[in-house]
Coordinates of C-alpha atoms in Angstrom, one line a residue:
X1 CA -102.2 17.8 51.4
X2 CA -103.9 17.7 55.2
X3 CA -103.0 21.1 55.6
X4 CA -105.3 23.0 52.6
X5 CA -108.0 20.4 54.2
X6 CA -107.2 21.9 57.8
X7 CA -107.2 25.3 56.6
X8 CA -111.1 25.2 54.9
X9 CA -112.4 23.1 58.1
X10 CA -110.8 25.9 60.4
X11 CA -112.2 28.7 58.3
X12 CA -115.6 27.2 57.5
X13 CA -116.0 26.3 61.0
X14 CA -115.0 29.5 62.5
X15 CA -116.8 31.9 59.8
X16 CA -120.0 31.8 60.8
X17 CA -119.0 32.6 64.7
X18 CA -117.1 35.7 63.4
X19 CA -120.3 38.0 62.8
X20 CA -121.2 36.4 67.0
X21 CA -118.4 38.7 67.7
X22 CA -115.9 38.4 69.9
X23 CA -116.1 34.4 71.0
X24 CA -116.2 33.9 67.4
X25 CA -113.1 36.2 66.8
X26 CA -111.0 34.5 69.8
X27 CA -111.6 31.3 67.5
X28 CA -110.7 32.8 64.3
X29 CA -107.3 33.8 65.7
X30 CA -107.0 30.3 67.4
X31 CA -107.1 28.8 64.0
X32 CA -105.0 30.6 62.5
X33 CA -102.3 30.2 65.2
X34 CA -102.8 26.9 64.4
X35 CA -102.0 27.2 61.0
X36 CA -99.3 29.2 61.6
X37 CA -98.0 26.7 63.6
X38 CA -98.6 23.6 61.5
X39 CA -96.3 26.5 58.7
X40 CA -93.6 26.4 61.2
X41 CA -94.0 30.4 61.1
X42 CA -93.6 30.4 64.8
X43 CA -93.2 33.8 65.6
X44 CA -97.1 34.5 63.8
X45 CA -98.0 31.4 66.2
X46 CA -96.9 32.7 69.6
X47 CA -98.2 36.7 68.4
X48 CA -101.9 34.9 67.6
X49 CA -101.7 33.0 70.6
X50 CA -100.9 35.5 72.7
X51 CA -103.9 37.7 71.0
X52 CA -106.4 34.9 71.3
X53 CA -105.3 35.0 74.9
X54 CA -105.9 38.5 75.7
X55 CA -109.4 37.9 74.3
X56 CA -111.0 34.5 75.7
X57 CA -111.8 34.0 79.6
X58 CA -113.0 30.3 78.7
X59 CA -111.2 27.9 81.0
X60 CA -110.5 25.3 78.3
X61 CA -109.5 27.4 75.7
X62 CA -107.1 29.5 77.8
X63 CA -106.0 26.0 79.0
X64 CA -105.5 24.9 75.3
X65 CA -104.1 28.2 73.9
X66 CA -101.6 28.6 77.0
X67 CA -100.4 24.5 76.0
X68 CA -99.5 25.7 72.6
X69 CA -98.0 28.6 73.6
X70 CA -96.0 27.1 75.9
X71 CA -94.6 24.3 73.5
X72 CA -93.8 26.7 71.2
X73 CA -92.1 29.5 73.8
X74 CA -89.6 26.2 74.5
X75 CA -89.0 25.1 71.1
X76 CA -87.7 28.8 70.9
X77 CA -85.6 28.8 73.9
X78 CA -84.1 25.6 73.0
X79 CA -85.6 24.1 76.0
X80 CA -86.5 20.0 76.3
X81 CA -90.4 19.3 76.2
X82 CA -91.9 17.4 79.1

């Protein structure tokens, strides 16, 4: 039920950025990492993050994005969380 609800917020919040180019597009593929992640598709996660990566030079996203990516590069591995 939360996750249709996260989905809309995510793509109504990110929509309008889209057209800003390419801050709005880093976003875009945030979100849908997210999603992805929330799915369990884990493999689609770690791609998306790894794309909004290449794209943002934003401290705190990269900060963010690299977090996720992280957790999920360890669930893969097999390897205990901190």
């Amino acid at each position: 039920r939360a996750l249709p609800s996260f989905e809309f917020r995510c793509t109504a919040r990110t929509w309008a950025y889209v057209a800003g180019g390419r801050e709005g597009l880093v976003i875009w593929i945030a979100c849908r990492a997210e999603l992805s992640r929330r799915l369990h598709r884990n493999e689609d996660a770690i791609q998306a993050y790894q794309r909004a990566l290449e794209l943002t030079n934003q401290v705190s996203q990269r900060r963010f994005l690299e977090g996720r990516l992280a957790g999920l590069l360890r669930h893969r591995t097999g390897q205990p969380g901190r």
